[in-house]
CSV table of C-alpha atoms in Angstrom, one decimal:
chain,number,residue,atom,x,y,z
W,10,UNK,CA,98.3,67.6,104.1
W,11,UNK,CA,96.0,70.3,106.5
W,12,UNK,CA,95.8,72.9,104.2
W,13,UNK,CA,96.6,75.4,107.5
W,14,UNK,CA,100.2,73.5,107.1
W,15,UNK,CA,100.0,74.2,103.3
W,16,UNK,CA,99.2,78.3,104.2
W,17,UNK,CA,101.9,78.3,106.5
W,18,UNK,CA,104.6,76.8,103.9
W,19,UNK,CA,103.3,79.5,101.3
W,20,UNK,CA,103.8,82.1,103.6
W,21,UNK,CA,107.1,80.8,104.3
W,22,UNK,CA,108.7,80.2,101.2
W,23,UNK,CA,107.4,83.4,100.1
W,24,UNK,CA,109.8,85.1,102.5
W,25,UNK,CA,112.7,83.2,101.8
W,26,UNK,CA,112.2,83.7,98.0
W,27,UNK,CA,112.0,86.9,98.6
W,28,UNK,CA,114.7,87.4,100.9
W,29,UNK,CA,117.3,85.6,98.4
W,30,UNK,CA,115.8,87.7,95.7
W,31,UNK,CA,117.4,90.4,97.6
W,32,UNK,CA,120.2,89.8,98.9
W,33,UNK,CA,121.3,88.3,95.4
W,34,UNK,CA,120.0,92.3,94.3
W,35,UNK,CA,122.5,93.7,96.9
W,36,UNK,CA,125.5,91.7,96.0
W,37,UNK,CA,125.3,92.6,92.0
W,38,UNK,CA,124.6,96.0,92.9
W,39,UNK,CA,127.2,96.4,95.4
W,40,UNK,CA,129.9,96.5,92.2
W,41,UNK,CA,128.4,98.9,90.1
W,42,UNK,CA,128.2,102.6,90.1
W,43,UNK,CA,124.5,102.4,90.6
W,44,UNK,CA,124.7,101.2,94.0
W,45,UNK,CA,126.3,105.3,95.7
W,46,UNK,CA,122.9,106.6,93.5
W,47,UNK,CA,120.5,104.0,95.3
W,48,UNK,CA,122.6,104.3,98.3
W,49,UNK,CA,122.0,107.6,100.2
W,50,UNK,CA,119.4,109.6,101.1
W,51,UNK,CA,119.0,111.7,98.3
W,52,UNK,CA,117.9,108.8,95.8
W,53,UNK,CA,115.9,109.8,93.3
W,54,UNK,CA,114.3,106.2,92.2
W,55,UNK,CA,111.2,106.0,90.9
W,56,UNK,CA,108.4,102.7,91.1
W,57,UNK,CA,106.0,104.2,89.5
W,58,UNK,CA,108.0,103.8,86.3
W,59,UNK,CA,108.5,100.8,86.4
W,60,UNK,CA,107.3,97.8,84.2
W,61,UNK,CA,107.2,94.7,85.1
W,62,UNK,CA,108.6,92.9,81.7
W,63,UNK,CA,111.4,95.7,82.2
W,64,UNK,CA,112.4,93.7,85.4
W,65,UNK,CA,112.3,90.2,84.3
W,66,UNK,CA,114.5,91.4,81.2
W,67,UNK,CA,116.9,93.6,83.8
W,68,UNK,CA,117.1,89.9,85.2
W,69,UNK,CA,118.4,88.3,82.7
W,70,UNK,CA,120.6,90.9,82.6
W,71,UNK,CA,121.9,90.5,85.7
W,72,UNK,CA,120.9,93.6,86.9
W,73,UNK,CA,121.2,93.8,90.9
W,74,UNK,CA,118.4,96.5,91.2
W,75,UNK,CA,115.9,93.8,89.1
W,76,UNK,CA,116.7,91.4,91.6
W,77,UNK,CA,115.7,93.7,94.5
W,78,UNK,CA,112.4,94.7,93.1
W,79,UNK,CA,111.8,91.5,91.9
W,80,UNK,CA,112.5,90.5,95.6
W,81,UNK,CA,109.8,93.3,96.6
W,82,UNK,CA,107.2,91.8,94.4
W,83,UNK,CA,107.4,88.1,95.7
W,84,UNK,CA,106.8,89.7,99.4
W,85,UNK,CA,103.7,91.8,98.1
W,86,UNK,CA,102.5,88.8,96.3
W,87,UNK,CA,103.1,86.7,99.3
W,88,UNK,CA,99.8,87.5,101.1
W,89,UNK,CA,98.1,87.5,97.7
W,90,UNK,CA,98.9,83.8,97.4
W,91,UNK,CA,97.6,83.7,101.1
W,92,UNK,CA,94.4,85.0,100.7
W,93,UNK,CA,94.0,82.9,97.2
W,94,UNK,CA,94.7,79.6,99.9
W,95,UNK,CA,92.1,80.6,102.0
W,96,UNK,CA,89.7,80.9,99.6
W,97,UNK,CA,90.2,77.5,98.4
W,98,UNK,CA,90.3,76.4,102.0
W,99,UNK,CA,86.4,77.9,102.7
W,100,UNK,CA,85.7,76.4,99.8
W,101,UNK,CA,87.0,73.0,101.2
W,102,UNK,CA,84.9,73.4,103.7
W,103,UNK,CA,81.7,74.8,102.2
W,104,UNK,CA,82.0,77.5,104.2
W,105,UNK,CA,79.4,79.9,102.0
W,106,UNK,CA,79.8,82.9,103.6
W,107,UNK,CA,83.7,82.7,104.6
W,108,UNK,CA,84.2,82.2,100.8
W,109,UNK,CA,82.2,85.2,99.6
W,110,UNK,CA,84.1,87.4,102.8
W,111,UNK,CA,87.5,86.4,101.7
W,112,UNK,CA,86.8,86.8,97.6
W,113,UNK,CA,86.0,89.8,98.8
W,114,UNK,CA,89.6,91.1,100.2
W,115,UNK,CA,91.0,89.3,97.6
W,116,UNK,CA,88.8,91.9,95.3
W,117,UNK,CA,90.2,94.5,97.5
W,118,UNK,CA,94.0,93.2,96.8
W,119,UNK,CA,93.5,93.4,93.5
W,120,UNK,CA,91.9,96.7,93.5
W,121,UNK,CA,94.8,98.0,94.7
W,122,UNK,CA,97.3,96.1,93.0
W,123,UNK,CA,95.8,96.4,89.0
W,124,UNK,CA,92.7,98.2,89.0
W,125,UNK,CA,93.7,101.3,91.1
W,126,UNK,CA,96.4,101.8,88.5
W,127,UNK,CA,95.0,102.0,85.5
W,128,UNK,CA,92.7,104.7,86.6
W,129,UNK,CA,95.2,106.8,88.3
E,19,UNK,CA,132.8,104.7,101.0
E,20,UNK,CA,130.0,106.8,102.1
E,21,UNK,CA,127.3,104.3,101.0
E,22,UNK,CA,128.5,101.4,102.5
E,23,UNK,CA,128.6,103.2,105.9
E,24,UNK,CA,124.5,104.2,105.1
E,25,UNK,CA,124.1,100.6,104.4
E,26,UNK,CA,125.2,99.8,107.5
E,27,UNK,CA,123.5,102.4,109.5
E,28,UNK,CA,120.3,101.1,108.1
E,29,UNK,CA,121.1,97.8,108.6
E,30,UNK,CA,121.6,98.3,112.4
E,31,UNK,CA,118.4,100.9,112.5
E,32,UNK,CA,116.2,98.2,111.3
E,33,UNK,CA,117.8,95.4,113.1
E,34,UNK,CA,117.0,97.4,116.5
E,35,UNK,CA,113.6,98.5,115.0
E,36,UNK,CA,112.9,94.3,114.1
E,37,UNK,CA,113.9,93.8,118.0
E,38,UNK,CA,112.1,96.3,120.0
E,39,UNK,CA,109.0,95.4,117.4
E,40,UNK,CA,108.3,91.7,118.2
E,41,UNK,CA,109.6,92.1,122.0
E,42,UNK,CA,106.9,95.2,122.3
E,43,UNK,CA,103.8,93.8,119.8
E,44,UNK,CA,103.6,97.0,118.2
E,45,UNK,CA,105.8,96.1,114.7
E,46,UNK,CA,109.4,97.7,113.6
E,47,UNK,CA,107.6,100.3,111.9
E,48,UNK,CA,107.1,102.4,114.8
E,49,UNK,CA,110.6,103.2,115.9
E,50,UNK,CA,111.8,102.5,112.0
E,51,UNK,CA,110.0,105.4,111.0
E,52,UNK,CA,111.2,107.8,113.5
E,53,UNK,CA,114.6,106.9,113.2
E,54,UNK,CA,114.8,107.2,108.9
E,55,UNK,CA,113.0,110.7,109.0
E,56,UNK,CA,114.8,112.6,111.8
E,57,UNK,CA,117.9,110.9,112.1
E,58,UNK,CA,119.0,109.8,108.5
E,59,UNK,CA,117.7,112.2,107.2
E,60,UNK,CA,115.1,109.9,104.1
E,61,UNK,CA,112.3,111.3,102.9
E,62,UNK,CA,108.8,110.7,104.6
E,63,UNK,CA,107.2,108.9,101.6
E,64,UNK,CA,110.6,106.5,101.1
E,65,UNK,CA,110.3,105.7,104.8
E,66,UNK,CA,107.0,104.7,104.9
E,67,UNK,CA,107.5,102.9,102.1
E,68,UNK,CA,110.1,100.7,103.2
E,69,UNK,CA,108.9,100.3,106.3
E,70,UNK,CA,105.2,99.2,104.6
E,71,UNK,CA,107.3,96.5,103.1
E,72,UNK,CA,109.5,95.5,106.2
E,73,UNK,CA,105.9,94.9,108.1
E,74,UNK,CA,104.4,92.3,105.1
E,75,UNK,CA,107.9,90.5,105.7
E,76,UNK,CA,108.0,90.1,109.4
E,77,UNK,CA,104.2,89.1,109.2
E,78,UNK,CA,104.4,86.6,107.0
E,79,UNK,CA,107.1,85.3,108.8
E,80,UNK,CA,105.6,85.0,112.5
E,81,UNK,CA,101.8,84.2,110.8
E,82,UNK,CA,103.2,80.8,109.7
E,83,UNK,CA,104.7,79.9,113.0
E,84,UNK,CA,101.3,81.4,114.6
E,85,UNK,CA,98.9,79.2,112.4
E,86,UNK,CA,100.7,76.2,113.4
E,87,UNK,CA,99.9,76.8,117.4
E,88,UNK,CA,96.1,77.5,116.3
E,89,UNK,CA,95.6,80.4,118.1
E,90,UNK,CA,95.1,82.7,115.2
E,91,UNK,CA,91.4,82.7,114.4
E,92,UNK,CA,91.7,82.5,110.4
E,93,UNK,CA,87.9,83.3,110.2
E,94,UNK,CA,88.1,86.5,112.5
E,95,UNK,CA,91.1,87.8,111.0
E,96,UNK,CA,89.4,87.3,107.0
E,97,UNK,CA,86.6,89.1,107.7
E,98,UNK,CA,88.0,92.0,109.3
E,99,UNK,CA,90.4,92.2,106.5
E,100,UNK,CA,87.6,93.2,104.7
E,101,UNK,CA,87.8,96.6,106.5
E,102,UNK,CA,91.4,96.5,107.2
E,103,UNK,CA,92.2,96.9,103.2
E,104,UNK,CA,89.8,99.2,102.3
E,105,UNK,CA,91.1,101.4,105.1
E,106,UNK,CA,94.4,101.3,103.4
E,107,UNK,CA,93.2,102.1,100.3
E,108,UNK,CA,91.8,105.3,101.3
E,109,UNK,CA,94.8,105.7,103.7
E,110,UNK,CA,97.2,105.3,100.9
E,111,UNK,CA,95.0,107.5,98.5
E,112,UNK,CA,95.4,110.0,101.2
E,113,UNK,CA,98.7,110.2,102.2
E,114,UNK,CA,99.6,110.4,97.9
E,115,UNK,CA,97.0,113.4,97.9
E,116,UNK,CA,99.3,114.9,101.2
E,117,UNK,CA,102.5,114.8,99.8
E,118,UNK,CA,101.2,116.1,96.1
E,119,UNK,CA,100.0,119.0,98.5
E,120,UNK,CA,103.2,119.2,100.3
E,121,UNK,CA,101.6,118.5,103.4
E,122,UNK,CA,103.9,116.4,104.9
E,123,UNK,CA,104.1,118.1,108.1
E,124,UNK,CA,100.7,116.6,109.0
E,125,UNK,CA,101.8,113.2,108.8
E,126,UNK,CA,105.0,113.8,111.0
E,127,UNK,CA,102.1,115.2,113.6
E,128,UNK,CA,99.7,112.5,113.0
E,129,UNK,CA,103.2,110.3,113.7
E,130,UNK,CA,103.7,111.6,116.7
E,131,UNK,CA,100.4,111.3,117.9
E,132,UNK,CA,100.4,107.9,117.1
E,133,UNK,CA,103.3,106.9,118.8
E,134,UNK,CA,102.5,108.9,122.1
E,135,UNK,CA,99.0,107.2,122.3
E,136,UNK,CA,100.3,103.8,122.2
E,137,UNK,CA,102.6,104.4,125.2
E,138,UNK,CA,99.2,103.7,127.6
E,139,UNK,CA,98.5,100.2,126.4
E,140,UNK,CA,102.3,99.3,127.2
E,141,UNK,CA,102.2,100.9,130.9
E,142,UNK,CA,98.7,99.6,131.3
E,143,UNK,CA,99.3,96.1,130.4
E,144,UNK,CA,95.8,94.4,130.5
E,145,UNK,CA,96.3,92.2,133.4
E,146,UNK,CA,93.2,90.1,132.6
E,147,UNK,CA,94.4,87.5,130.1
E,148,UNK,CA,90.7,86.3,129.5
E,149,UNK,CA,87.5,88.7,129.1
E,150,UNK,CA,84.4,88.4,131.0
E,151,UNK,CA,82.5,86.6,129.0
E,152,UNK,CA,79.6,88.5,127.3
E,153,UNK,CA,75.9,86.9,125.5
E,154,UNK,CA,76.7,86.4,121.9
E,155,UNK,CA,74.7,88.5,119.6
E,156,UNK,CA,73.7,88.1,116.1
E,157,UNK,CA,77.0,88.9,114.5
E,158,UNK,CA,78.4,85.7,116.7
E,159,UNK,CA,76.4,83.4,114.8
E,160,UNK,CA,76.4,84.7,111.3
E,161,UNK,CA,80.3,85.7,111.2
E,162,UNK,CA,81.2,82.3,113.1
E,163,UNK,CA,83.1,84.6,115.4
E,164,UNK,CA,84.3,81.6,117.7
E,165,UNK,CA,86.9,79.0,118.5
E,166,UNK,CA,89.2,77.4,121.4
E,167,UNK,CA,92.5,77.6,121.6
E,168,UNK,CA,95.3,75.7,124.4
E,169,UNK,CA,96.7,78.4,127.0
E,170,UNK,CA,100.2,77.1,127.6
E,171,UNK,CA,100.2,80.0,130.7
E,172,UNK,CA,97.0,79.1,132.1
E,173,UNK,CA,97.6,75.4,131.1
E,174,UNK,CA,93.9,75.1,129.8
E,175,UNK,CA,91.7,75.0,127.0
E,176,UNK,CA,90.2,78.0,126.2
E,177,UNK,CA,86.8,78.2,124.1
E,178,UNK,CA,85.5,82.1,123.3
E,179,UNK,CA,83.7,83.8,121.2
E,180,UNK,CA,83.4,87.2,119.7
E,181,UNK,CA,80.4,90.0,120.0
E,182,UNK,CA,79.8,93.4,118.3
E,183,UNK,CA,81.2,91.7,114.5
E,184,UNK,CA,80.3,95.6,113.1
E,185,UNK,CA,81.9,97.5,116.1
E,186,UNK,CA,85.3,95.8,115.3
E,187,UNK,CA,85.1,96.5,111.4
E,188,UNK,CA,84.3,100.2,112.1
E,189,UNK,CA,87.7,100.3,114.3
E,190,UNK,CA,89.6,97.9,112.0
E,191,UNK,CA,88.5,100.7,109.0
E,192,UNK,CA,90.5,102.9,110.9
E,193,UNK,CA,93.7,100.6,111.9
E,194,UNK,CA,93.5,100.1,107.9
E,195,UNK,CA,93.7,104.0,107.2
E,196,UNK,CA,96.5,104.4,109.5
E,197,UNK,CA,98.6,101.9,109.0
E,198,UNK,CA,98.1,103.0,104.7
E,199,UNK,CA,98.7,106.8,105.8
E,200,UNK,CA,101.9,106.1,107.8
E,201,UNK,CA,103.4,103.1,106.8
E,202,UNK,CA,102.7,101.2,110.3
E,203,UNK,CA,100.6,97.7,110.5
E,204,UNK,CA,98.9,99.5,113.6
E,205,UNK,CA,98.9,96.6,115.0
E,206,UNK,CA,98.0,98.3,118.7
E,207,UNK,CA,94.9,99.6,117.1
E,208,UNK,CA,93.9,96.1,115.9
E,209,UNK,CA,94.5,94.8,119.3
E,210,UNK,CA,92.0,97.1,120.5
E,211,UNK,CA,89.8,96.6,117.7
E,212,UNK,CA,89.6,92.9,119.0
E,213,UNK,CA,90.1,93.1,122.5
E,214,UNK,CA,87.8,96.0,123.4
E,215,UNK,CA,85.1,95.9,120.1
E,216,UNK,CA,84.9,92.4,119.8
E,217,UNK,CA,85.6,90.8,124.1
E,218,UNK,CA,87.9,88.6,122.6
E,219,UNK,CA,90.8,86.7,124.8
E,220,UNK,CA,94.4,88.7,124.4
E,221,UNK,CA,96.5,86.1,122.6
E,222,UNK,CA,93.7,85.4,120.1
E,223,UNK,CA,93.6,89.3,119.4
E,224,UNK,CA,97.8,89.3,119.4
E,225,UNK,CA,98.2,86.6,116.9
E,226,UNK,CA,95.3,86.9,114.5
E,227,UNK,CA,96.1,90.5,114.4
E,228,UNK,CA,99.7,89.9,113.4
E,229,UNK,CA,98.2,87.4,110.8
E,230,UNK,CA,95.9,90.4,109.2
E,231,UNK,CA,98.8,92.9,109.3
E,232,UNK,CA,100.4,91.5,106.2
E,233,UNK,CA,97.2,91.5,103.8
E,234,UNK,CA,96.5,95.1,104.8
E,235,UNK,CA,100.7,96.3,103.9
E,236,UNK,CA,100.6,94.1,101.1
E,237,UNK,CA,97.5,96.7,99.8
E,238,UNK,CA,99.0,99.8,100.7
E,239,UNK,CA,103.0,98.9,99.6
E,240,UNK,CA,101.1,98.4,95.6
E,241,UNK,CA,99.5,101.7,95.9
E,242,UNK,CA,103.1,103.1,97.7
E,243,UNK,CA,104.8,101.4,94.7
E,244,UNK,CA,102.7,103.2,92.2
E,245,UNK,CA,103.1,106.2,93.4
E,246,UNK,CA,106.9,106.2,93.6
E,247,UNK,CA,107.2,106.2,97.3
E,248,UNK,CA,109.5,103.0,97.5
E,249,UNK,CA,113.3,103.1,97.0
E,250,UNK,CA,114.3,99.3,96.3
E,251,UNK,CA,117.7,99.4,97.9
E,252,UNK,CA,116.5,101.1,101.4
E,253,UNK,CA,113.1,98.6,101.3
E,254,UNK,CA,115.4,95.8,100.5
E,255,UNK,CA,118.0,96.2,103.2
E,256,UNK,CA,114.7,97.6,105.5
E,257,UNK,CA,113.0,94.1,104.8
E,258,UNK,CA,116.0,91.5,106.0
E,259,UNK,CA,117.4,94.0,108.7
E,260,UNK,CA,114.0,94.3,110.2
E,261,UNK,CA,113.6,90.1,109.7
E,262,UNK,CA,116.6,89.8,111.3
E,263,UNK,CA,116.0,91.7,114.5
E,264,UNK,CA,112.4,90.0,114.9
E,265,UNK,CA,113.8,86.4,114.8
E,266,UNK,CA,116.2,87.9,117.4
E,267,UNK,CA,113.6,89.9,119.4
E,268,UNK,CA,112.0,86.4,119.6
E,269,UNK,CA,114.6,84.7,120.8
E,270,UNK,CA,114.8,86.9,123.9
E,271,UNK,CA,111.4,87.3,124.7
E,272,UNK,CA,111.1,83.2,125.6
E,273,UNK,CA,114.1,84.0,128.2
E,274,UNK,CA,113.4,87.4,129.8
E,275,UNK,CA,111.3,89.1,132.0
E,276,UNK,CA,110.8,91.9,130.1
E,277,UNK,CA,109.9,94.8,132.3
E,278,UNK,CA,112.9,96.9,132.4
E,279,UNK,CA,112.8,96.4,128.5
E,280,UNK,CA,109.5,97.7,128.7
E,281,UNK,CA,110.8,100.8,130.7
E,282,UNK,CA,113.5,101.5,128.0
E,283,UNK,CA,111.1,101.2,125.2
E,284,UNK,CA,108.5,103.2,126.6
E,285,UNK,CA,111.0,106.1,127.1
E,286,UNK,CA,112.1,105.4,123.6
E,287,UNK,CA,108.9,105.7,122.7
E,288,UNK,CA,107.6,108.8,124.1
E,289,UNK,CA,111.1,110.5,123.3
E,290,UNK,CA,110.8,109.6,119.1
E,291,UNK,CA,106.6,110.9,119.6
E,292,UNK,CA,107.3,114.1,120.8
E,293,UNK,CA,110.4,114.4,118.2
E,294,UNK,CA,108.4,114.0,115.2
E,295,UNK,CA,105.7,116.2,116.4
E,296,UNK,CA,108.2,118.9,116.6
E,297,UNK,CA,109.7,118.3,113.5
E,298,UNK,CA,105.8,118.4,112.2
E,299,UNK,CA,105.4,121.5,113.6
E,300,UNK,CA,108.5,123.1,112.6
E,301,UNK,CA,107.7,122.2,109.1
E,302,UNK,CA,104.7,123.8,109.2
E,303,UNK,CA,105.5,127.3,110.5
């Protein structure tokens, strides 16, 4: 397979993981007296508390606001997973310099994604 | 059942915001925005933050359909991802440091700004579809900044090439910085990044813009999420609303001529830019 068909079926199935992840979120929310709290304008929620093993355990749980962020992370991760493709793909193509350009947004990413928190 | 009626209301907001997005090229985050802050009333940093989000979503979505027609230029969008994300580092680094400093009324300005400067690109449409052709320079060769792609319009195959490789990361810095300061995917700044910098063709600058959009949100929505600034259940419900009305906005734009649409939008548009400056003013004094 043309790994341009193989980027474009990451890209996909990242949304529609995602978007599941979600929805699922919404529906097991939508009976519990968390949902008013998350649901107006006035929500106090707070990602920066949260920890990622928190949310796979809030999963297991059943927990519809797990699901959700859960959801969140797949779509952030989604172009994550791009960019790891396209390195492999320069690399297919011994494409030096493309290799070495996209490593570097993928440094970027990560920068932003594990670095930048620890030091802030 | 107050909070099923908000639901709702944010459904529909991001639904319209999805539709007048793709039918426009500029992204739902430009009316979303708007809407969340002066009419319902959320926060600036949970807006941004859901629309951030909503913009990775609807990206990822059209990129794969776009990669398959081959007129994104994978190379050209990579290497100006470089600047795009580092733009939206700093952005996002900024717009933390403006709301610590209770700032906010400069982003609703800066907003506003925004919005009102990309109402001239949509009444000036560039009626050339293809750029005069310019000499390559160095950055041509090096960067690899050509390719050829089939114009279904012009029913030809078009082969280009791209100048001025430095030009476009300086502007691209910039799309990067805006889009992590307000939550946008700039995508009209991009454009022009491409089009203008760079002399390449318009649907090449479209697409592989669209394609870069996602990377650069996907940088800024981690630092949004550290800093708190994204509420799951309005990013969640933001995310498949706005997905929803860019399948739909889609779906139209293959049928209609869309200058009337055009008309409505731009009026929408310069309407919701003077809004939000006024509501950045009044914030202020």
């Amino acid at each position: 397979m043309d790994m341009n068909d193989v980027i474009g079926y990451a890209l996909r199935i990242g949304v529609l993981i995602s978007v599941s992840l979600i929805i699922i979120g919404f529906i097991l929310l939508s009976i519990t007296p968390q949902f008013s709290e998350l649901m107006s304008p006035n929500s106090r929620f707070n990602t920066s508390v949260v920890k990622p093993e928190e949310v796979f355990r809030g999963i297991r749980k059943g927990n519809g606001v797990d699901f959700i962020l859960l959801g969140l992370m797949a779509l952030i991760a989604t172009p994550v997973v791009r960019v790891v493709l396209g390195v492999i793909q320069f690399a297919m193509q011994r494409n030096i310099i493309y290799v070495i350009i996209t490593l570097i947004v993928l440094f970027n990413l990560l920068l932003a994604i594990f670095i930048l928190p620890l030091i802030i | 059942m107050m909070e099923v009626e908000f639901l709702i209301l944010l459904l529909i907001s991001s639904i319209i915001a999805g539709f007048l997005g793709s039918l426009t090229g500029l992204g739902g985050a430009t009316v979303l925005v708007p809407i969340y802050t002066l009419f319902l009333g959320i926060p600036m940093a949970y807006a941004t933050g859901a629309s951030l989000i909503s913009t990775i979503a609807t990206s990822s979505g059209a990129a794969s359909a776009y990669i398959k027609d081959r007129i994104t230029n994978v190379r050209i969008g990579m290497s100006l991802e470089i600047a795009t994300t580092g733009g939206a580092i700093i952005g996002s680094l900024l717009a933390h440091w403006i709301y610590e400093h209770h700032l906010v009324f400069i982003l609703f300005i800066v907003f506003g700004v925004v919005i009102l400067s990309s109402v001239y690109p949509q009444i000036e449409k560039s009626s050339l579809e293809l750029p005069k052709p310019m000499k390559p320079d160095w950055t041509t060769k090096i960067f690899q900044l050509y390719g050829e792609y089939y114009d279904a319009t012009l029913r030809q195959e078009v082969k280009y090439y791209g100048i001025r490789w430095w030009l476009g990361e300086i502007v691209m810095f910039f799309a990067g910085l805006i889009s992590g300061l307000l939550g946008i995917g700039s995508g009209a700044l991009k454009v022009i990044g491409m089009d203008w910098a760079m002399n390449l063709p318009l649907k090449v600058s479209t697409t592989t813009s669209n394609f870069m959009i996602g990377v650069t949100a996907a940088t800024s929505s981690s630092l949004y999420w550290l800093f708190g600034y994204i509420e799951p259940a309005l990013a969640g419900i933001t995310a498949v609303g706005v997905i929803i009305g860019s399948y739909l906005g889609t779906k139209v734009l293959v049928k209609t001529r869309n200058t009337r649409l055009r008309l409505i939008f731009i009026i929408i548009l310069i309407f919701l830019g003077i809004e939000m400056i006024i509501r950045g003013v009044s914030l202020w004094t």
